[in-house]
mmCIF file of C-alpha atoms in Angstrom:
data_model
loop_
_atom_site.group_PDB
_atom_site.id
_atom_site.type_symbol
_atom_site.label_atom_id
_atom_site.label_comp_id
_atom_site.label_asym_id
_atom_site.label_seq_id
_atom_site.Cartn_x
_atom_site.Cartn_y
_atom_site.Cartn_z
ATOM 1 C CA MET D 1 -75.633 -98.672 -186.308
ATOM 2 C CA ALA D 2 -77.397 -96.008 -184.235
ATOM 3 C CA ASP D 3 -80.798 -96.553 -182.699
ATOM 4 C CA GLN D 4 -83.673 -94.095 -182.790
ATOM 5 C CA VAL D 5 -86.168 -94.402 -179.925
ATOM 6 C CA LEU D 6 -89.785 -93.400 -180.397
ATOM 7 C CA VAL D 7 -92.240 -93.118 -177.511
ATOM 8 C CA LEU D 8 -95.759 -93.475 -178.908
ATOM 9 C CA ILE D 9 -98.243 -91.444 -176.877
ATOM 10 C CA GLY D 10 -101.984 -91.977 -177.127
ATOM 11 C CA THR D 11 -104.002 -89.096 -175.664
ATOM 12 C CA LYS D 12 -107.561 -87.852 -175.446
ATOM 13 C CA LYS D 13 -106.704 -85.472 -178.294
ATOM 14 C CA GLY D 14 -104.669 -87.452 -180.779
ATOM 15 C CA VAL D 15 -101.261 -89.111 -181.019
ATOM 16 C CA PHE D 16 -97.964 -87.515 -180.029
ATOM 17 C CA ILE D 17 -94.481 -88.959 -180.570
ATOM 18 C CA ALA D 18 -91.343 -88.260 -178.528
ATOM 19 C CA GLU D 19 -88.054 -89.027 -180.282
ATOM 20 C CA SER D 20 -84.503 -89.483 -179.058
ATOM 21 C CA ASP D 21 -81.282 -91.267 -179.910
ATOM 22 C CA GLU D 22 -80.103 -94.378 -178.046
ATOM 23 C CA GLY D 23 -78.759 -92.226 -175.212
ATOM 24 C CA ARG D 24 -82.315 -91.097 -174.404
ATOM 25 C CA ARG D 25 -81.201 -87.831 -172.815
ATOM 26 C CA LYS D 26 -82.643 -85.234 -175.195
ATOM 27 C CA TRP D 27 -86.134 -85.575 -176.626
ATOM 28 C CA ARG D 28 -88.108 -83.931 -179.391
ATOM 29 C CA LEU D 29 -91.917 -83.960 -179.328
ATOM 30 C CA ARG D 30 -94.150 -83.875 -182.382
ATOM 31 C CA GLY D 31 -97.894 -84.081 -182.954
ATOM 32 C CA PRO D 32 -100.797 -84.130 -182.481
ATOM 33 C CA TYR D 33 -101.746 -86.585 -185.220
ATOM 34 C CA CYS D 34 -104.889 -88.517 -186.150
ATOM 35 C CA GLU D 35 -107.016 -85.374 -186.398
ATOM 36 C CA THR D 36 -107.018 -85.119 -182.578
ATOM 37 C CA TRP D 37 -109.333 -88.127 -182.266
ATOM 38 C CA PRO D 38 -109.425 -89.736 -178.820
ATOM 39 C CA MET D 39 -106.731 -92.426 -179.023
ATOM 40 C CA GLN D 40 -106.858 -95.258 -176.507
ATOM 41 C CA HIS D 41 -103.782 -97.265 -177.507
ATOM 42 C CA VAL D 42 -100.906 -96.696 -179.956
ATOM 43 C CA ILE D 43 -98.516 -99.545 -180.770
ATOM 44 C CA ALA D 44 -95.825 -100.462 -183.285
ATOM 45 C CA ASP D 45 -95.028 -103.594 -185.255
ATOM 46 C CA GLU D 46 -91.319 -104.012 -184.489
ATOM 47 C CA ARG D 47 -90.760 -106.082 -187.643
ATOM 48 C CA SER D 48 -92.197 -103.617 -190.159
ATOM 49 C CA GLY D 49 -92.051 -100.320 -188.263
ATOM 50 C CA THR D 50 -95.751 -99.722 -188.925
ATOM 51 C CA ILE D 51 -97.524 -97.782 -186.172
ATOM 52 C CA TYR D 52 -101.173 -98.499 -185.343
ATOM 53 C CA GLY D 53 -103.551 -96.414 -183.248
ATOM 54 C CA ALA D 54 -106.796 -97.484 -181.594
ATOM 55 C CA GLY D 55 -109.304 -94.677 -181.583
ATOM 56 C CA GLY D 56 -112.801 -93.365 -181.516
ATOM 57 C CA ASN D 57 -115.743 -92.853 -179.231
ATOM 58 C CA GLU D 58 -119.522 -92.687 -179.536
ATOM 59 C CA TRP D 59 -119.236 -89.433 -181.488
ATOM 60 C CA PHE D 60 -116.466 -90.361 -183.955
ATOM 61 C CA GLY D 61 -117.168 -94.088 -184.144
ATOM 62 C CA PRO D 62 -114.429 -96.745 -183.992
ATOM 63 C CA ALA D 63 -111.358 -96.890 -186.210
ATOM 64 C CA VAL D 64 -107.798 -98.150 -186.359
ATOM 65 C CA TRP D 65 -105.264 -95.627 -187.634
ATOM 66 C CA LYS D 66 -102.036 -96.619 -189.399
ATOM 67 C CA SER D 67 -98.728 -94.947 -190.283
ATOM 68 C CA ASP D 68 -95.952 -96.402 -192.446
ATOM 69 C CA ASP D 69 -93.589 -93.443 -192.064
ATOM 70 C CA LEU D 70 -92.955 -93.382 -188.304
ATOM 71 C CA GLY D 71 -96.021 -91.317 -187.575
ATOM 72 C CA HIS D 72 -95.641 -88.431 -190.010
ATOM 73 C CA SER D 73 -98.763 -89.350 -192.008
ATOM 74 C CA TRP D 74 -101.774 -91.490 -191.139
ATOM 75 C CA THR D 75 -104.758 -93.281 -192.655
ATOM 76 C CA HIS D 76 -107.588 -95.050 -190.863
ATOM 77 C CA SER D 77 -110.160 -97.744 -191.459
ATOM 78 C CA SER D 78 -113.261 -99.035 -189.711
ATOM 79 C CA ALA D 79 -114.170 -101.603 -192.363
ATOM 80 C CA GLY D 80 -115.648 -104.603 -190.559
ATOM 81 C CA LEU D 81 -115.383 -103.076 -187.059
ATOM 82 C CA ALA D 82 -119.025 -103.730 -186.300
ATOM 83 C CA TYR D 83 -121.258 -106.306 -184.677
ATOM 84 C CA LYS D 84 -124.239 -107.865 -186.386
ATOM 85 C CA GLU D 85 -127.244 -105.697 -187.088
ATOM 86 C CA GLY D 86 -129.392 -105.330 -183.996
ATOM 87 C CA GLU D 87 -126.515 -105.661 -181.528
ATOM 88 C CA GLU D 88 -125.128 -102.776 -179.517
ATOM 89 C CA PRO D 89 -122.750 -100.899 -181.828
ATOM 90 C CA VAL D 90 -118.983 -100.776 -181.345
ATOM 91 C CA LYS D 91 -118.183 -97.461 -179.672
ATOM 92 C CA SER D 92 -114.393 -97.423 -179.733
ATOM 93 C CA VAL D 93 -111.258 -99.495 -180.222
ATOM 94 C CA TRP D 94 -109.476 -99.799 -176.874
ATOM 95 C CA SER D 95 -106.474 -102.048 -177.437
ATOM 96 C CA LEU D 96 -104.222 -103.379 -180.183
ATOM 97 C CA ALA D 97 -101.660 -106.154 -180.616
ATOM 98 C CA VAL D 98 -99.674 -107.519 -183.537
ATOM 99 C CA ARG D 99 -98.367 -111.030 -184.160
ATOM 100 C CA ASN D 100 -96.775 -112.418 -187.310
ATOM 101 C CA GLY D 101 -98.553 -109.985 -189.613
ATOM 102 C CA SER D 102 -101.962 -110.193 -187.953
ATOM 103 C CA VAL D 103 -103.397 -107.230 -186.071
ATOM 104 C CA TYR D 104 -105.848 -107.697 -183.204
ATOM 105 C CA ALA D 105 -108.242 -105.081 -181.834
ATOM 106 C CA GLY D 106 -110.154 -105.121 -178.561
ATOM 107 C CA VAL D 107 -113.264 -102.973 -178.535
ATOM 108 C CA GLU D 108 -116.107 -101.548 -176.430
ATOM 109 C CA PRO D 109 -118.512 -103.196 -175.758
ATOM 110 C CA ALA D 110 -116.099 -106.033 -175.152
ATOM 111 C CA GLY D 111 -115.197 -108.054 -178.217
ATOM 112 C CA LEU D 112 -112.236 -109.050 -180.375
ATOM 113 C CA PHE D 113 -111.509 -108.336 -184.042
ATOM 114 C CA GLU D 114 -108.657 -109.491 -186.287
ATOM 115 C CA SER D 115 -107.136 -108.108 -189.489
ATOM 116 C CA ASP D 116 -104.890 -110.046 -191.861
ATOM 117 C CA ASP D 117 -104.295 -107.088 -194.204
ATOM 118 C CA ARG D 118 -102.579 -104.604 -191.888
ATOM 119 C CA GLY D 119 -105.711 -103.004 -190.527
ATOM 120 C CA GLU D 120 -107.565 -102.335 -193.757
ATOM 121 C CA ASN D 121 -110.359 -104.841 -193.073
ATOM 122 C CA TRP D 122 -111.524 -106.494 -189.867
ATOM 123 C CA GLN D 123 -113.256 -109.752 -188.967
ATOM 124 C CA HIS D 124 -115.090 -110.381 -185.727
ATOM 125 C CA VAL D 125 -113.727 -113.267 -183.617
ATOM 126 C CA ASP D 126 -117.171 -114.604 -182.707
ATOM 127 C CA GLY D 127 -116.131 -117.179 -180.132
ATOM 128 C CA LEU D 128 -115.434 -114.716 -177.338
ATOM 129 C CA ARG D 129 -118.830 -112.999 -177.386
ATOM 130 C CA ASP D 130 -120.474 -116.399 -177.828
ATOM 131 C CA HIS D 131 -119.100 -117.545 -174.467
ATOM 132 C CA PRO D 132 -121.967 -118.684 -172.208
ATOM 133 C CA THR D 133 -120.968 -116.187 -169.499
ATOM 134 C CA ARG D 134 -121.368 -113.202 -171.860
ATOM 135 C CA PRO D 135 -124.879 -112.174 -170.678
ATOM 136 C CA GLU D 136 -123.464 -111.769 -167.150
ATOM 137 C CA TRP D 137 -120.493 -109.551 -168.003
ATOM 138 C CA ASN D 138 -120.726 -106.163 -166.293
ATOM 139 C CA PRO D 139 -118.949 -102.925 -167.224
ATOM 140 C CA GLY D 140 -116.152 -101.399 -165.202
ATOM 141 C CA GLY D 141 -115.796 -97.677 -164.590
ATOM 142 C CA ALA D 142 -114.780 -96.995 -168.200
ATOM 143 C CA GLY D 143 -117.380 -99.327 -169.683
ATOM 144 C CA LEU D 144 -117.378 -102.946 -170.793
ATOM 145 C CA ILE D 145 -114.013 -102.894 -172.536
ATOM 146 C CA LEU D 146 -111.489 -105.401 -173.835
ATOM 147 C CA HIS D 147 -108.360 -103.495 -172.878
ATOM 148 C CA SER D 148 -105.607 -106.129 -172.584
ATOM 149 C CA LEU D 149 -104.593 -108.226 -175.584
ATOM 150 C CA VAL D 150 -101.871 -110.853 -175.175
ATOM 151 C CA PRO D 151 -101.265 -113.066 -178.214
ATOM 152 C CA ASP D 152 -98.533 -115.602 -177.421
ATOM 153 C CA PRO D 153 -95.612 -114.915 -179.814
ATOM 154 C CA THR D 154 -94.600 -118.578 -179.700
ATOM 155 C CA ASP D 155 -97.985 -120.165 -180.474
ATOM 156 C CA GLU D 156 -100.380 -118.692 -183.028
ATOM 157 C CA LYS D 157 -103.393 -120.373 -181.451
ATOM 158 C CA ARG D 158 -102.978 -118.911 -177.957
ATOM 159 C CA ILE D 159 -104.427 -115.558 -176.881
ATOM 160 C CA TRP D 160 -105.256 -114.083 -173.473
ATOM 161 C CA VAL D 161 -107.544 -111.076 -173.075
ATOM 162 C CA GLY D 162 -108.465 -108.868 -170.115
ATOM 163 C CA ILE D 163 -111.980 -107.463 -169.891
ATOM 164 C CA SER D 164 -113.336 -104.995 -167.352
ATOM 165 C CA SER D 165 -115.069 -106.283 -165.516
ATOM 166 C CA ALA D 166 -115.405 -109.863 -166.725
ATOM 167 C CA GLY D 167 -111.845 -111.012 -166.024
ATOM 168 C CA VAL D 168 -109.204 -112.895 -167.980
ATOM 169 C CA PHE D 169 -110.207 -115.249 -170.807
ATOM 170 C CA TYR D 170 -107.972 -117.615 -172.805
ATOM 171 C CA THR D 171 -108.113 -119.473 -176.098
ATOM 172 C CA ASP D 172 -105.760 -122.128 -177.464
ATOM 173 C CA ASP D 173 -107.597 -122.657 -180.763
ATOM 174 C CA GLY D 174 -107.282 -119.210 -182.319
ATOM 175 C CA GLY D 175 -110.440 -117.790 -180.790
ATOM 176 C CA VAL D 176 -113.014 -120.481 -181.557
ATOM 177 C CA THR D 177 -113.473 -121.384 -177.882
ATOM 178 C CA TRP D 178 -112.539 -119.520 -174.706
ATOM 179 C CA GLU D 179 -112.308 -120.242 -170.989
ATOM 180 C CA PRO D 180 -112.163 -117.939 -167.940
ATOM 181 C CA ARG D 181 -108.786 -117.923 -166.199
ATOM 182 C CA ASN D 182 -109.325 -116.129 -162.906
ATOM 183 C CA LYS D 183 -108.711 -118.712 -160.187
ATOM 184 C CA GLY D 184 -107.057 -117.005 -157.226
ATOM 185 C CA THR D 185 -107.933 -113.386 -158.104
ATOM 186 C CA ARG D 186 -110.204 -111.554 -155.696
ATOM 187 C CA ALA D 187 -113.347 -109.541 -156.303
ATOM 188 C CA ASP D 188 -113.506 -107.513 -153.092
ATOM 189 C CA TYR D 189 -116.633 -105.710 -154.250
ATOM 190 C CA MET D 190 -118.599 -108.988 -154.187
ATOM 191 C CA PRO D 191 -120.295 -110.495 -151.107
ATOM 192 C CA GLU D 192 -117.776 -112.229 -148.841
ATOM 193 C CA ASP D 193 -118.804 -115.748 -149.880
ATOM 194 C CA GLN D 194 -118.374 -114.807 -153.574
ATOM 195 C CA ARG D 195 -114.939 -113.141 -153.465
ATOM 196 C CA TYR D 196 -113.314 -115.675 -155.830
ATOM 197 C CA PRO D 197 -115.788 -116.217 -158.687
ATOM 198 C CA GLU D 198 -115.058 -118.041 -161.933
ATOM 199 C CA PHE D 199 -115.449 -114.736 -163.796
ATOM 200 C CA GLY D 200 -116.460 -111.163 -162.993
ATOM 201 C CA GLN D 201 -113.131 -109.857 -161.677
ATOM 202 C CA CYS D 202 -112.055 -106.367 -162.723
ATOM 203 C CA VAL D 203 -108.675 -107.015 -164.307
ATOM 204 C CA HIS D 204 -106.871 -103.729 -165.021
ATOM 205 C CA CYS D 205 -103.825 -104.850 -166.986
ATOM 206 C CA LEU D 206 -102.545 -108.213 -168.208
ATOM 207 C CA VAL D 207 -99.001 -108.755 -169.527
ATOM 208 C CA GLN D 208 -96.847 -111.726 -170.533
ATOM 209 C CA ALA D 209 -93.220 -112.182 -169.518
ATOM 210 C CA PRO D 210 -90.726 -111.853 -172.396
ATOM 211 C CA GLY D 211 -90.142 -114.827 -174.647
ATOM 212 C CA GLY D 212 -93.681 -116.191 -174.571
ATOM 213 C CA GLY D 213 -94.849 -119.130 -172.507
ATOM 214 C CA ASP D 214 -97.018 -119.344 -169.428
ATOM 215 C CA LEU D 215 -95.626 -116.651 -167.104
ATOM 216 C CA LEU D 216 -98.169 -113.836 -166.801
ATOM 217 C CA TYR D 217 -98.595 -110.824 -164.532
ATOM 218 C CA GLN D 218 -101.820 -109.025 -163.736
ATOM 219 C CA GLN D 219 -102.681 -105.726 -162.079
ATOM 220 C CA ASN D 220 -106.237 -106.071 -160.832
ATOM 221 C CA HIS D 221 -108.734 -103.741 -159.203
ATOM 222 C CA CYS D 222 -108.175 -105.967 -156.160
ATOM 223 C CA GLY D 223 -104.515 -106.884 -156.034
ATOM 224 C CA MET D 224 -101.427 -107.748 -158.041
ATOM 225 C CA TYR D 225 -100.873 -111.321 -159.259
ATOM 226 C CA ARG D 226 -98.504 -113.712 -161.012
ATOM 227 C CA SER D 227 -99.385 -116.894 -162.868
ATOM 228 C CA GLU D 228 -96.871 -119.532 -163.916
ATOM 229 C CA ASP D 229 -99.405 -121.759 -165.696
ATOM 230 C CA GLY D 230 -100.929 -119.459 -168.279
ATOM 231 C CA GLY D 231 -103.591 -118.094 -165.960
ATOM 232 C CA LYS D 232 -105.001 -121.393 -164.709
ATOM 233 C CA SER D 233 -104.129 -120.167 -161.223
ATOM 234 C CA TRP D 234 -102.929 -116.868 -159.813
ATOM 235 C CA VAL D 235 -100.940 -116.003 -156.677
ATOM 236 C CA SER D 236 -100.857 -112.626 -154.976
ATOM 237 C CA ILE D 237 -97.618 -110.631 -155.193
ATOM 238 C CA GLU D 238 -98.904 -107.410 -153.607
ATOM 239 C CA GLU D 239 -97.052 -107.811 -150.292
ATOM 240 C CA GLY D 240 -94.577 -104.954 -149.971
ATOM 241 C CA LEU D 241 -96.551 -102.576 -152.195
ATOM 242 C CA PRO D 242 -98.230 -99.447 -150.781
ATOM 243 C CA SER D 243 -101.606 -100.339 -152.278
ATOM 244 C CA SER D 244 -103.453 -103.273 -153.802
ATOM 245 C CA PHE D 245 -104.943 -100.942 -156.442
ATOM 246 C CA GLY D 246 -103.435 -99.633 -159.661
ATOM 247 C CA PHE D 247 -103.709 -99.808 -163.420
ATOM 248 C CA PRO D 248 -100.486 -100.269 -165.439
ATOM 249 C CA ALA D 249 -97.924 -103.077 -165.447
ATOM 250 C CA ALA D 250 -94.869 -103.232 -167.708
ATOM 251 C CA VAL D 251 -92.489 -106.141 -168.202
ATOM 252 C CA HIS D 252 -88.763 -105.982 -168.814
ATOM 253 C CA PRO D 253 -87.930 -106.851 -172.448
ATOM 254 C CA ARG D 254 -85.511 -109.680 -171.514
ATOM 255 C CA ASP D 255 -85.744 -110.516 -167.800
ATOM 256 C CA ARG D 256 -88.859 -112.563 -166.977
ATOM 257 C CA ASP D 257 -88.617 -111.734 -163.267
ATOM 258 C CA THR D 258 -88.421 -107.944 -163.639
ATOM 259 C CA LEU D 259 -91.699 -106.039 -163.594
ATOM 260 C CA PHE D 260 -92.669 -102.387 -163.118
ATOM 261 C CA LEU D 261 -95.853 -101.169 -161.414
ATOM 262 C CA LEU D 262 -97.291 -97.796 -160.508
ATOM 263 C CA PRO D 263 -99.733 -98.269 -157.601
ATOM 264 C CA LEU D 264 -102.447 -95.705 -156.855
ATOM 265 C CA ASN D 265 -103.976 -94.987 -153.484
ATOM 266 C CA GLY D 266 -107.216 -96.906 -153.970
ATOM 267 C CA ASP D 267 -110.457 -96.942 -155.875
ATOM 268 C CA ILE D 268 -112.372 -94.568 -153.569
ATOM 269 C CA TYR D 269 -109.578 -92.296 -152.317
ATOM 270 C CA GLY D 270 -108.847 -90.280 -155.432
ATOM 271 C CA ARG D 271 -106.917 -92.777 -157.580
ATOM 272 C CA PHE D 272 -103.677 -90.810 -157.428
ATOM 273 C CA VAL D 273 -100.178 -91.866 -156.351
ATOM 274 C CA PRO D 274 -100.003 -92.738 -152.618
ATOM 275 C CA ASP D 275 -99.399 -89.723 -150.363
ATOM 276 C CA ALA D 276 -99.179 -87.601 -153.542
ATOM 277 C CA LYS D 277 -95.561 -88.785 -153.902
ATOM 278 C CA ALA D 278 -94.728 -90.434 -157.214
ATOM 279 C CA ALA D 279 -92.901 -93.764 -157.395
ATOM 280 C CA VAL D 280 -92.528 -96.630 -159.809
ATOM 281 C CA TRP D 281 -92.198 -99.941 -157.989
ATOM 282 C CA ARG D 282 -89.822 -102.556 -159.394
ATOM 283 C CA THR D 283 -89.348 -106.222 -158.660
ATOM 284 C CA ARG D 284 -86.352 -108.254 -159.788
ATOM 285 C CA ASP D 285 -87.645 -111.568 -158.422
ATOM 286 C CA GLY D 286 -91.086 -112.032 -159.913
ATOM 287 C CA GLY D 287 -92.939 -110.068 -157.239
ATOM 288 C CA ARG D 288 -91.448 -111.622 -154.111
ATOM 289 C CA THR D 289 -89.888 -108.290 -153.123
ATOM 290 C CA TRP D 290 -90.378 -104.699 -154.317
ATOM 291 C CA GLU D 291 -88.389 -101.467 -154.308
ATOM 292 C CA ASP D 292 -89.716 -97.951 -154.907
ATOM 293 C CA MET D 293 -87.949 -95.881 -157.556
ATOM 294 C CA ARG D 294 -88.389 -92.153 -156.851
ATOM 295 C CA SER D 295 -85.256 -90.292 -157.993
ATOM 296 C CA GLY D 296 -86.374 -87.428 -160.244
ATOM 297 C CA LEU D 297 -90.105 -87.930 -159.632
ATOM 298 C CA PRO D 298 -92.224 -85.346 -157.773
ATOM 299 C CA GLN D 299 -92.432 -86.037 -154.041
ATOM 300 C CA GLU D 300 -95.120 -83.547 -153.111
ATOM 301 C CA ASN D 301 -98.456 -82.445 -154.529
ATOM 302 C CA ALA D 302 -98.468 -85.189 -157.165
ATOM 303 C CA PHE D 303 -102.205 -85.767 -157.484
ATOM 304 C CA PHE D 304 -102.083 -87.621 -160.790
ATOM 305 C CA GLY D 305 -103.135 -91.056 -161.923
ATOM 306 C CA VAL D 306 -101.656 -93.343 -164.555
ATOM 307 C CA LEU D 307 -103.987 -95.379 -166.747
ATOM 308 C CA ARG D 308 -103.771 -99.082 -167.577
ATOM 309 C CA GLN D 309 -101.853 -98.756 -170.875
ATOM 310 C CA ALA D 310 -99.767 -95.721 -169.946
ATOM 311 C CA MET D 311 -96.499 -97.417 -168.945
ATOM 312 C CA ALA D 312 -94.005 -99.269 -171.137
ATOM 313 C CA THR D 313 -90.385 -100.315 -171.560
ATOM 314 C CA ASP D 314 -88.051 -100.220 -174.555
ATOM 315 C CA ARG D 315 -85.761 -103.037 -175.764
ATOM 316 C CA LEU D 316 -82.413 -101.268 -175.309
ATOM 317 C CA ASP D 317 -79.839 -102.280 -172.674
ATOM 318 C CA PRO D 318 -80.344 -100.955 -170.077
ATOM 319 C CA SER D 319 -84.031 -100.861 -170.774
ATOM 320 C CA GLY D 320 -85.863 -97.552 -170.799
ATOM 321 C CA VAL D 321 -89.060 -97.204 -168.766
ATOM 322 C CA TYR D 322 -91.767 -94.629 -169.492
ATOM 323 C CA PHE D 323 -95.102 -93.553 -168.063
ATOM 324 C CA GLY D 324 -97.642 -90.857 -168.841
ATOM 325 C CA THR D 325 -100.052 -89.206 -166.426
ATOM 326 C CA SER D 326 -103.665 -88.154 -166.413
ATOM 327 C CA GLY D 327 -102.376 -84.582 -166.302
ATOM 328 C CA GLY D 328 -100.417 -84.927 -169.547
ATOM 329 C CA THR D 329 -96.858 -85.346 -168.239
ATOM 330 C CA LEU D 330 -94.460 -87.931 -169.675
ATOM 331 C CA PHE D 331 -91.647 -89.339 -167.532
ATOM 332 C CA SER D 332 -88.663 -91.351 -168.773
ATOM 333 C CA SER D 333 -85.926 -93.468 -167.207
ATOM 334 C CA ALA D 334 -82.944 -94.623 -169.251
ATOM 335 C CA ASP D 335 -81.649 -96.927 -166.497
ATOM 336 C CA GLU D 336 -84.542 -99.289 -165.710
ATOM 337 C CA GLY D 337 -86.193 -96.992 -163.206
ATOM 338 C CA ASP D 338 -83.247 -95.885 -161.074
ATOM 339 C CA ASN D 339 -83.506 -92.241 -162.214
ATOM 340 C CA TRP D 340 -86.300 -90.295 -163.900
ATOM 341 C CA ASP D 341 -86.687 -87.212 -166.099
ATOM 342 C CA CYS D 342 -89.735 -85.300 -167.234
ATOM 343 C CA ILE D 343 -89.578 -85.248 -171.045
ATOM 344 C CA ALA D 344 -92.943 -83.676 -171.943
ATOM 345 C CA GLU D 345 -95.547 -81.591 -170.138
ATOM 346 C CA HIS D 346 -98.998 -80.105 -170.721
ATOM 347 C CA LEU D 347 -100.170 -82.790 -173.133
ATOM 348 C CA PRO D 348 -103.787 -83.904 -173.142
ATOM 349 C CA SER D 349 -104.580 -86.680 -170.675
ATOM 350 C CA ILE D 350 -102.377 -89.654 -171.629
ATOM 351 C CA SER D 351 -104.154 -92.937 -172.353
ATOM 352 C CA SER D 352 -101.273 -95.110 -173.515
ATOM 353 C CA ILE D 353 -97.501 -95.366 -173.856
ATOM 354 C CA GLU D 354 -95.633 -97.808 -176.104
ATOM 355 C CA THR D 355 -92.181 -97.709 -177.706
ATOM 356 C CA LEU D 356 -90.479 -98.393 -181.022
ATOM 357 C CA VAL D 357 -86.713 -98.721 -181.483
ATOM 358 C CA VAL D 358 -85.533 -98.154 -185.051
ATOM 359 C CA THR D 359 -82.004 -99.120 -186.089
ATOM 360 C CA ARG D 360 -80.528 -96.858 -188.738
#
């Protein structure tokens, strides 16, 4: 049976899809879809093949788009994607996740919604916004957004979320109650005696190691971290990296100790790749050591950034790795980062990258 690989590309002007066979050497690009709405995150349900897109802004309003034919046609719904009357309205959907038929949506201003009918109707998960720290949450540079959604595939009650800039929160009762899980992560922008608060950190990306469980990785505004206890405590793994600042993190589909990062040069120095030379950094030992993967990537005048959801892996062996830039370029590696190719250029600014492998 041959595999078809789809790279799902969310951009500021709709969804694009790059397609290839399992060799991942030649690619075909199609799109834009979703009426060129701003699309923050596009994902796929591996079990059903359904593709979902998180979209909207203050002009369009929020919506979740859906395709059941690998992205050729789309519908969308915003039914239930709203807070109670009198509250600040939902501006956009920023993140999506699927688990056992349920679809989760993280929105701006930060909150969590769930759908049990494949995105047709949405229910607000009240417990998160009811947390007693909520009045003290402050927005990050892109707003007060719930951008990282990590439902544990092995336990339907457990969910982690990342909020800029409130930090990581966790529930083990399906969203009724939540607790901050930020111990050990810095907030360098705070006064020196408040650098490790209970909440208020600017998490940039939160991912779970393959297979479920308690091993998490986090790219923060102020460092890179690993947790082996579900976020109860975090340890720094930024030693050996060129910067403590970046946005995306992508896990290997099978190896819990392999992680890919794309550091940027800092929050006040342009937020582009260090020295304008592109590299993806890979660890094979859970962040103890790092190696820079540069073959095929531009090594001069690369003044681009990569956003928090714009890097992903596929489930083939060897795993493919992909990232998209603020300048609309999509890079691909078919050998876990050793070598890179440019597979699309001149797209709108890329917000997210995810993959879908279809066996035919």
